[in-house]
PDB file of C-alpha atoms in Angstrom:
ATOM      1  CA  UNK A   1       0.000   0.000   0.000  1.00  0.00           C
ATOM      2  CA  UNK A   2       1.050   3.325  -0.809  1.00  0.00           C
ATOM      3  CA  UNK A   3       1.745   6.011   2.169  1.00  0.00           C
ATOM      4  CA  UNK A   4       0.605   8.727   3.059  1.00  0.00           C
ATOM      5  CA  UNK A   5       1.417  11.733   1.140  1.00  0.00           C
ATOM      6  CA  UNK A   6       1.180  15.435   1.406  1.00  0.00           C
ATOM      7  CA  UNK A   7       1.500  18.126  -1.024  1.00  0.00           C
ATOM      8  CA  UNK A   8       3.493  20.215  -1.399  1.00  0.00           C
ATOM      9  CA  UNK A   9       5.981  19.481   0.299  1.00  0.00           C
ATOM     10  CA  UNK A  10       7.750  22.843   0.496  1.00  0.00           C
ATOM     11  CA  UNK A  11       5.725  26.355   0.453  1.00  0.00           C
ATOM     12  CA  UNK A  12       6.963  29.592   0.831  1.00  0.00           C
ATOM     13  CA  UNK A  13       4.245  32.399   1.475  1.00  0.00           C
ATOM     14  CA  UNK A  14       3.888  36.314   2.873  1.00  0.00           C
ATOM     15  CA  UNK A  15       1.780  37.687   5.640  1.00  0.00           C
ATOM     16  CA  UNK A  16      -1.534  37.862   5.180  1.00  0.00           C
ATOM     17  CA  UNK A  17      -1.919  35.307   2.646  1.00  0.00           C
ATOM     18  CA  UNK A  18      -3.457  32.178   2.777  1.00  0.00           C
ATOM     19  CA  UNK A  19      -2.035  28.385   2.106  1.00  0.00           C
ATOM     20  CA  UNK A  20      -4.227  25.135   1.101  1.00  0.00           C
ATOM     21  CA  UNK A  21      -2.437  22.170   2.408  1.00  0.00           C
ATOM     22  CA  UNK A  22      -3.248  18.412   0.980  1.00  0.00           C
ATOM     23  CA  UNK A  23      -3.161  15.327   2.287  1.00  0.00           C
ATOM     24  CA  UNK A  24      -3.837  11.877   1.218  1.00  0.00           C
ATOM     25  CA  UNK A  25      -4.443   9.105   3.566  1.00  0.00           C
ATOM     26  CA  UNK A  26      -3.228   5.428   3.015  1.00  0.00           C
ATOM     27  CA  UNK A  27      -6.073   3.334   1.430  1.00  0.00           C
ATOM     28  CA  UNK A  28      -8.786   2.315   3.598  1.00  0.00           C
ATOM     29  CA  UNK A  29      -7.852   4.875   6.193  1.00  0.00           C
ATOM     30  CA  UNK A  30     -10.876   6.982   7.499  1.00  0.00           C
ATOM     31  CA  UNK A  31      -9.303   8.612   9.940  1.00  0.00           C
ATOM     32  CA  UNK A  32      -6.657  11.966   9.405  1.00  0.00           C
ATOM     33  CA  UNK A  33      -5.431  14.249  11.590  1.00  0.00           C
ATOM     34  CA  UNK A  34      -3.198  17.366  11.279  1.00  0.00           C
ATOM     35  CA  UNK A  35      -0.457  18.175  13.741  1.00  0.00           C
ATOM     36  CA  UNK A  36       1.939  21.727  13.142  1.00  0.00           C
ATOM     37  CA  UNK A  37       5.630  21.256  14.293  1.00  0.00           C
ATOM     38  CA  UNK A  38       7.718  24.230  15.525  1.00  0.00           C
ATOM     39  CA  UNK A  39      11.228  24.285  17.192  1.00  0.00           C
ATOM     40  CA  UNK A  40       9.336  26.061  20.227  1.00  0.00           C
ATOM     41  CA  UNK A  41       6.009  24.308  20.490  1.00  0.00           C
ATOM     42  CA  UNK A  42       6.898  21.021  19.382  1.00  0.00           C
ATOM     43  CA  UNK A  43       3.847  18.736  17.844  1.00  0.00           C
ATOM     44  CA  UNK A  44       0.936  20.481  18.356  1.00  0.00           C
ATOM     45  CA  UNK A  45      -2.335  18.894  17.691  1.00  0.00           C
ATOM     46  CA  UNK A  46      -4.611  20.683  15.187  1.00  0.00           C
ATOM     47  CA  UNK A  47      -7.950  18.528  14.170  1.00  0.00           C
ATOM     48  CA  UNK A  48      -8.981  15.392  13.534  1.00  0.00           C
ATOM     49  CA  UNK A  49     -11.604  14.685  10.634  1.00  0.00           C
ATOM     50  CA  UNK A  50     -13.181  11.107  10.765  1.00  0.00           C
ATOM     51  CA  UNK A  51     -15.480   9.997   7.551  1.00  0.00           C
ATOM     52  CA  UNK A  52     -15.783  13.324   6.335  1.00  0.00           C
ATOM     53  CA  UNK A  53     -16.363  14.512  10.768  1.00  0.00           C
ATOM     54  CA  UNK A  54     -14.341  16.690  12.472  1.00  0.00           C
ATOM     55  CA  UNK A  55     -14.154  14.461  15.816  1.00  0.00           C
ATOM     56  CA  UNK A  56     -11.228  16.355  17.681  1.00  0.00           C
ATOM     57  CA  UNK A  57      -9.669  19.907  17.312  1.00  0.00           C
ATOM     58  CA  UNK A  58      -6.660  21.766  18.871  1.00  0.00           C
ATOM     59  CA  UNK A  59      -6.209  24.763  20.996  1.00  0.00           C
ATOM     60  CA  UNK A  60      -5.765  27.069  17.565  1.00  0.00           C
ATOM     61  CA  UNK A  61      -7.372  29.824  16.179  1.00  0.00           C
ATOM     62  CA  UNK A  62     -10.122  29.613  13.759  1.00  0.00           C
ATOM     63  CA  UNK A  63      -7.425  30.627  11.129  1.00  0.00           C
ATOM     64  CA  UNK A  64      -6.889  27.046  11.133  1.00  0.00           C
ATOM     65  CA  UNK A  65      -9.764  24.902   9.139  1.00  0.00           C
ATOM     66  CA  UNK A  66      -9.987  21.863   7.546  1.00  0.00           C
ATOM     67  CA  UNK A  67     -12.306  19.540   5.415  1.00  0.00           C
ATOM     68  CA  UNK A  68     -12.425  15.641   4.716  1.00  0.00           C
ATOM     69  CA  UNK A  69     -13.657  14.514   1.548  1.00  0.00           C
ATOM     70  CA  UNK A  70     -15.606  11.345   0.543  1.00  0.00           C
ATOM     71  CA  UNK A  71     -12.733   9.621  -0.662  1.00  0.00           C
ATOM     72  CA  UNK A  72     -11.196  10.756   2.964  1.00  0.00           C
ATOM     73  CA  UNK A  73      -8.485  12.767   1.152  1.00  0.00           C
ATOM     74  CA  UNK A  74      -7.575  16.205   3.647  1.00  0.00           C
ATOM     75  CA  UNK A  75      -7.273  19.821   2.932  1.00  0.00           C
ATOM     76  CA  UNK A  76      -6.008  21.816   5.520  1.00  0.00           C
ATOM     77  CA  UNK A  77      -6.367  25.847   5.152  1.00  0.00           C
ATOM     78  CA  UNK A  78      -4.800  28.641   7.177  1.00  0.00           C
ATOM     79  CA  UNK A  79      -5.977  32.311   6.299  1.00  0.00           C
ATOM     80  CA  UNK A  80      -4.051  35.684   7.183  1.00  0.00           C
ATOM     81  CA  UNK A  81      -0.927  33.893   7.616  1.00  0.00           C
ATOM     82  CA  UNK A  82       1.324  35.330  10.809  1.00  0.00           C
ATOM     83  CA  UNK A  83       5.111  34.331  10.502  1.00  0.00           C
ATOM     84  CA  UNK A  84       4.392  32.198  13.471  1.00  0.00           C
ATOM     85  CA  UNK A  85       2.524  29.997  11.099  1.00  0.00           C
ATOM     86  CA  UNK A  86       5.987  28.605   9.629  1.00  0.00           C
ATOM     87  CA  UNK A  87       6.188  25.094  10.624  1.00  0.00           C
ATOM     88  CA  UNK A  88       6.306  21.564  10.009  1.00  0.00           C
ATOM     89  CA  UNK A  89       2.785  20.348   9.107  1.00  0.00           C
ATOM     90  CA  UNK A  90       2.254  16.950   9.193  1.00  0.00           C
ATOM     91  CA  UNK A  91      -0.904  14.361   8.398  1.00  0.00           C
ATOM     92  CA  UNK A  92      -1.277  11.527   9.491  1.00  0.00           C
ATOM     93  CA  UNK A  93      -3.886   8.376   8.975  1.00  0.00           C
ATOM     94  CA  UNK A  94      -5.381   5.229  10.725  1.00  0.00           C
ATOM     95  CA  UNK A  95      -8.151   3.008  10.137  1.00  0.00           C
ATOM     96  CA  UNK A  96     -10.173   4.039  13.260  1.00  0.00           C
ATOM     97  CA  UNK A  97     -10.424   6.737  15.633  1.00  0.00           C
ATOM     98  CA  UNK A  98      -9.961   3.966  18.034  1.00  0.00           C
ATOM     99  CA  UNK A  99      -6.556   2.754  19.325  1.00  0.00           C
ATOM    100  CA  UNK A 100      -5.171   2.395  15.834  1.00  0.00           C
ATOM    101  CA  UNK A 101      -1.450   3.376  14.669  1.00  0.00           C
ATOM    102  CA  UNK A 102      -1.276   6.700  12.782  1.00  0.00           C
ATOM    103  CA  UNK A 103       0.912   6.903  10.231  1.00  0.00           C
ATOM    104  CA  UNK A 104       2.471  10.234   8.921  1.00  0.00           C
ATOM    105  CA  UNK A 105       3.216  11.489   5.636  1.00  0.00           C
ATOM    106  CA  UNK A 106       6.095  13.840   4.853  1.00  0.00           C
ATOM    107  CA  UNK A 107       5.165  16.793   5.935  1.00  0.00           C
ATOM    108  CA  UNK A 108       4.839  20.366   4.389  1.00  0.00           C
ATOM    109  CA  UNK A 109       7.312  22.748   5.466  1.00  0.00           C
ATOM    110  CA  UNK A 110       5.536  26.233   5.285  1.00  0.00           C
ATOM    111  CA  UNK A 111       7.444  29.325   5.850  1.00  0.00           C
ATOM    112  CA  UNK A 112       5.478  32.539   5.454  1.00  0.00           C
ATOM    113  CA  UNK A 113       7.663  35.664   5.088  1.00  0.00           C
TER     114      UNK A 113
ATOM    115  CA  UNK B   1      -1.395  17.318  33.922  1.00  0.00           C
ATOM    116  CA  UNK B   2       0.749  16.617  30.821  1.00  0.00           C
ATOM    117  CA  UNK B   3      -0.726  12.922  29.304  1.00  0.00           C
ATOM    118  CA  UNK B   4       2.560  12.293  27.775  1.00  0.00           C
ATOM    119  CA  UNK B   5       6.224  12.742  29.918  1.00  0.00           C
ATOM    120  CA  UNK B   6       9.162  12.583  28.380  1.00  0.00           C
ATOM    121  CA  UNK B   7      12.168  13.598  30.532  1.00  0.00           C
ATOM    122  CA  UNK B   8      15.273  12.989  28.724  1.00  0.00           C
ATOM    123  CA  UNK B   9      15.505  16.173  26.276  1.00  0.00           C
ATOM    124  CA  UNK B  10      19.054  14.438  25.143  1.00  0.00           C
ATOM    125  CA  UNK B  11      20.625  11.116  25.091  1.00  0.00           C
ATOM    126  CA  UNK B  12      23.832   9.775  24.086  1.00  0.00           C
ATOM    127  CA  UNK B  13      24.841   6.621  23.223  1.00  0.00           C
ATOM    128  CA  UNK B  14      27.913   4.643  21.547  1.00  0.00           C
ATOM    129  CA  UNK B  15      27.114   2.118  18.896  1.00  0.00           C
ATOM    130  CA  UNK B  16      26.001  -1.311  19.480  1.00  0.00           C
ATOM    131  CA  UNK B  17      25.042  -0.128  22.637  1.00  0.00           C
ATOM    132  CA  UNK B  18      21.462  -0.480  24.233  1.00  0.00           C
ATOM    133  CA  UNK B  19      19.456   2.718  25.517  1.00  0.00           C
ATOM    134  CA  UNK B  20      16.426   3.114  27.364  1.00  0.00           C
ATOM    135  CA  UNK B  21      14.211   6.351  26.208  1.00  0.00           C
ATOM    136  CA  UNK B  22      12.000   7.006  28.819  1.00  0.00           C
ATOM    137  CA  UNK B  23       8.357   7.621  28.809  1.00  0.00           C
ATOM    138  CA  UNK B  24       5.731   8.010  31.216  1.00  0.00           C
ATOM    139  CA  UNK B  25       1.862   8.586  30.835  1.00  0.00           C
ATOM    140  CA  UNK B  26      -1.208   9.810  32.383  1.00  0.00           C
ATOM    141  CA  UNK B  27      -4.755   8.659  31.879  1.00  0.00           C
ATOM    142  CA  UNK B  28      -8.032   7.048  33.680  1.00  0.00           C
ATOM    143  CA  UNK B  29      -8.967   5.485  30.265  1.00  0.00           C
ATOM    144  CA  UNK B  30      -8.949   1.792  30.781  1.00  0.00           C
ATOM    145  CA  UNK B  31      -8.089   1.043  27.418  1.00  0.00           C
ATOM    146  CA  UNK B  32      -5.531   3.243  25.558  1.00  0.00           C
ATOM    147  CA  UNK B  33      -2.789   2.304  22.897  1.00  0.00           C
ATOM    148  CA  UNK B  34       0.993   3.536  23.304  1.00  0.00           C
ATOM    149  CA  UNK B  35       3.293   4.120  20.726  1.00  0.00           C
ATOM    150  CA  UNK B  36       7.026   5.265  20.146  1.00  0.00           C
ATOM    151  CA  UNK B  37       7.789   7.191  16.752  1.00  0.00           C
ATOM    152  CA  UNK B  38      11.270   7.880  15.214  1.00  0.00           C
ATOM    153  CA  UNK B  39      11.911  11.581  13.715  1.00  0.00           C
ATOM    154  CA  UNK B  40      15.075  11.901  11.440  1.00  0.00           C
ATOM    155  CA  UNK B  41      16.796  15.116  10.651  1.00  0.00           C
ATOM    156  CA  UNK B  42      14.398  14.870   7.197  1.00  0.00           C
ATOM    157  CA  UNK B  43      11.307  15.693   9.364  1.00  0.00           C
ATOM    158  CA  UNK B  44       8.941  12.557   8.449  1.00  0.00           C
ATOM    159  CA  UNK B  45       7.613  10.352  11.630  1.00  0.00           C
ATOM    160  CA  UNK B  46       8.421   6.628  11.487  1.00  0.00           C
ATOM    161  CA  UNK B  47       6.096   4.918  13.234  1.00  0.00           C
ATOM    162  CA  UNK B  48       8.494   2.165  15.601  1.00  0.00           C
ATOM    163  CA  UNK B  49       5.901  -0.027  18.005  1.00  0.00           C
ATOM    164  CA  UNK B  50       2.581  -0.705  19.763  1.00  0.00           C
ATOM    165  CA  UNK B  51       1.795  -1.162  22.844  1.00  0.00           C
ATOM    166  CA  UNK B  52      -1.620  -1.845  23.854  1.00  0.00           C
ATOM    167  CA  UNK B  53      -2.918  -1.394  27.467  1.00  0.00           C
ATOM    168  CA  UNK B  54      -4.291  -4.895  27.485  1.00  0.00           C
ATOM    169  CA  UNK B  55      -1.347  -6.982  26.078  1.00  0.00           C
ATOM    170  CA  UNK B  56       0.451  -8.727  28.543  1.00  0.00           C
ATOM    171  CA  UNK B  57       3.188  -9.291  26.950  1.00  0.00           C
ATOM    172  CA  UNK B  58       5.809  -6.133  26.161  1.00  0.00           C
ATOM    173  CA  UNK B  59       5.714  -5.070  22.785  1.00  0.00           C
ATOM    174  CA  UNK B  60       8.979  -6.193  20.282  1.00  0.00           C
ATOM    175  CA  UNK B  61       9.419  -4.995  16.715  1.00  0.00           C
ATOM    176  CA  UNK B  62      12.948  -6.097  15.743  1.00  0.00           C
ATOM    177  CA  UNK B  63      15.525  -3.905  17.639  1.00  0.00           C
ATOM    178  CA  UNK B  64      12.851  -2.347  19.369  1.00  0.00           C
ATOM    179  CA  UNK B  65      11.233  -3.367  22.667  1.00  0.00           C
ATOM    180  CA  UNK B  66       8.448  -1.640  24.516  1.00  0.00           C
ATOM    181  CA  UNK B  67       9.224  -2.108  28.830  1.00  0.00           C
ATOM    182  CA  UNK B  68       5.632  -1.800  29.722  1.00  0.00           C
ATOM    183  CA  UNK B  69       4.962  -1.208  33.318  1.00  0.00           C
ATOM    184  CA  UNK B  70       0.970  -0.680  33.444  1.00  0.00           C
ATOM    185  CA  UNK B  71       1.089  -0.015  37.313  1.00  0.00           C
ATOM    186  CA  UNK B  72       3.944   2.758  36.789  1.00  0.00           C
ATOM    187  CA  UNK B  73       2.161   4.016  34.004  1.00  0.00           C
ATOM    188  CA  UNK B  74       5.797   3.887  32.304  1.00  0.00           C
ATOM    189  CA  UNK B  75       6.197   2.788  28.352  1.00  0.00           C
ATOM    190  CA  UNK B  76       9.944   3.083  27.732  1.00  0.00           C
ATOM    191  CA  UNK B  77      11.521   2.273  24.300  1.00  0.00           C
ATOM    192  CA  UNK B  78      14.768   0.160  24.361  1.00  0.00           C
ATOM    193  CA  UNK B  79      16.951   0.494  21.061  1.00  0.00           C
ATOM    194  CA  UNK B  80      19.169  -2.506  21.282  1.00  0.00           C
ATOM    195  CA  UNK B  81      22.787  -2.399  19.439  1.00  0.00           C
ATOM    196  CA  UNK B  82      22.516   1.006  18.396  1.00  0.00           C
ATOM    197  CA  UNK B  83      23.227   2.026  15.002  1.00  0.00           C
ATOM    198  CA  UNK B  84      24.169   5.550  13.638  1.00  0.00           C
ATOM    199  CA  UNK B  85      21.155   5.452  11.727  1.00  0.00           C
ATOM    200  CA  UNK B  86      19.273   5.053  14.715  1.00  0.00           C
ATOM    201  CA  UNK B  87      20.520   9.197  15.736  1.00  0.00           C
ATOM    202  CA  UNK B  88      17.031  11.152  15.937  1.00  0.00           C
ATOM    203  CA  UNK B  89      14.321  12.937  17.623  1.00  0.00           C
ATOM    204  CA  UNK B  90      11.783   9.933  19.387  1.00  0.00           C
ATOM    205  CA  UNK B  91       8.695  10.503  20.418  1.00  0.00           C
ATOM    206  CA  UNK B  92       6.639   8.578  22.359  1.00  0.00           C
ATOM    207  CA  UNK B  93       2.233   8.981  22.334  1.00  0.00           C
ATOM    208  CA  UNK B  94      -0.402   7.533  23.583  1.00  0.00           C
ATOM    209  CA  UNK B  95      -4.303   7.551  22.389  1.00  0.00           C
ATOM    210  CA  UNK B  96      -7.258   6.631  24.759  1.00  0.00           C
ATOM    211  CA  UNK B  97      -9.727   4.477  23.514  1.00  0.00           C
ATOM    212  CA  UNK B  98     -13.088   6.022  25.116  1.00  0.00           C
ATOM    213  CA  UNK B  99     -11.775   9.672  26.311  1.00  0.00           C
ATOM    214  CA  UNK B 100     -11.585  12.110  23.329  1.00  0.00           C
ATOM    215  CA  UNK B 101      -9.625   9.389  21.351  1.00  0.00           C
ATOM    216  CA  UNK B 102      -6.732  12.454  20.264  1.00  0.00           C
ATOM    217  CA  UNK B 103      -3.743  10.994  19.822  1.00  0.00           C
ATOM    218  CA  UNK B 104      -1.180  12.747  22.687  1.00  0.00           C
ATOM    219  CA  UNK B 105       2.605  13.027  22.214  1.00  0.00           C
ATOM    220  CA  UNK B 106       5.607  13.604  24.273  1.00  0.00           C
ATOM    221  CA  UNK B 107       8.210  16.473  24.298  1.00  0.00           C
ATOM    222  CA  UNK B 108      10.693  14.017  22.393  1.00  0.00           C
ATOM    223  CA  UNK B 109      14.186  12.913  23.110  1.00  0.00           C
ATOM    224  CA  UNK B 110      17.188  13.466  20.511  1.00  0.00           C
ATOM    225  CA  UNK B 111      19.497  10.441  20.875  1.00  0.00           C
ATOM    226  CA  UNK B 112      22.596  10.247  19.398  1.00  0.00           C
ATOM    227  CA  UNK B 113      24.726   7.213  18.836  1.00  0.00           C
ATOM    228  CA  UNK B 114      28.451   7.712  18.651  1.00  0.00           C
ATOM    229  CA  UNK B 115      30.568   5.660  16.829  1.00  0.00           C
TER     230      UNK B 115
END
């Protein structure tokens, strides 16, 4: 089975803009969830979207949003980006929202200037 | 309280040496999962092993062991015969089964294995 993948995988934006990020979980997965990376914050948990559901979200603004299509491919959006929005963002997928492994994808490395 | 406790922010260790990264968890759930992920340099998460809170034996995936102490709430990963390869950020996370089911992570440890 393929992995989970993310695109792109590099993105380099300004203030105030905002960024569509994509993710693709592995097939059969129902279950994605975003996480943002910094050097200061570490893995921070964003949402959680579960057959098309959001079933968990973060302590972020409402900046953040996301969406879960049919096919239970991800889009995550951020609006009026701040330069603390550079970061790591990573997806990952599991079968479940149960006790299930997640498995990450690559990661898109955002930097907004 | 913080579900996930890493305390080691740095490890060392030479090669073909084992090391114990230490973990240690919080939760009332009576049925949660724990797992240990691997974070090279290139940013991508490697998922390692599973533990789950009902399996009574401790968790092995190769050169990786889970020591799972259920009464010390403790899950710590031992890397045996370290390799270079093996240098990274780990991360170990745990996801209850019937509270909130969001996956929790640690603060990470950075090992590195000298040759």
């Amino acid at each position: 089975k393929a992995g989970v993948t993310q695109t792109p995988r590099y993105l380099i934006k300004t203030r105030g803009q905002q960024v569509t990020l994509s993710c693709s979980p592995i097939s059969g997965h129902r279950s994605v969830s975003w996480y943002q990376q910094t050097p200061g914050q570490g893995l921070q948990f964003l949402f959680e979207y579960f057959s098309e559901t959001q079933r968990n979200k973060g302590n972020f603004p409402g900046r953040f949003s996301g969406r879960q299509f049919s096919n239970s491919r991800s889009e995550m959006n951020v609006s009026t980006l701040e330069l603390g929005d550079s970061a790591l963002y990573l997806c990952a997928s599991s079968d479940t929202i149960s006790t299930d492994t997640q498995y990450f994808g690559p990661g898109t490395r955002l930097t907004v200037l | 309280a913080q579900k996930i406790t890493q305390t080691q922010p740095g490890m060392f260790v030479q090669e073909k040496e084992a090391v114990t990264l230490d973990c240690t968890y919080d939760t009332s759930d009576p049925s949660y999962g724990l797992f240990w992920y691997k974070q090279p340099s290139s940013g991508e998460m490697i998922f390692l092993i599973y533990q789950g809170s009902y399996d009574q034996q401790n968790a092995t995936e190769g050169r990786y062991s889970l020591n799972f102490q259920k009464a010390r709430k403790s899950a710590n990963l031992v890397i045996s015969a370290s390799q270079l390869g093996d240098s990274a950020m780990y991360f170990c996370a745990m996801r209850e089964r019937y509270t909130g089911n969001q996956f929790y992570f640690g603060t990470g440890t950075s090992l590195t294995v000298i040759p």
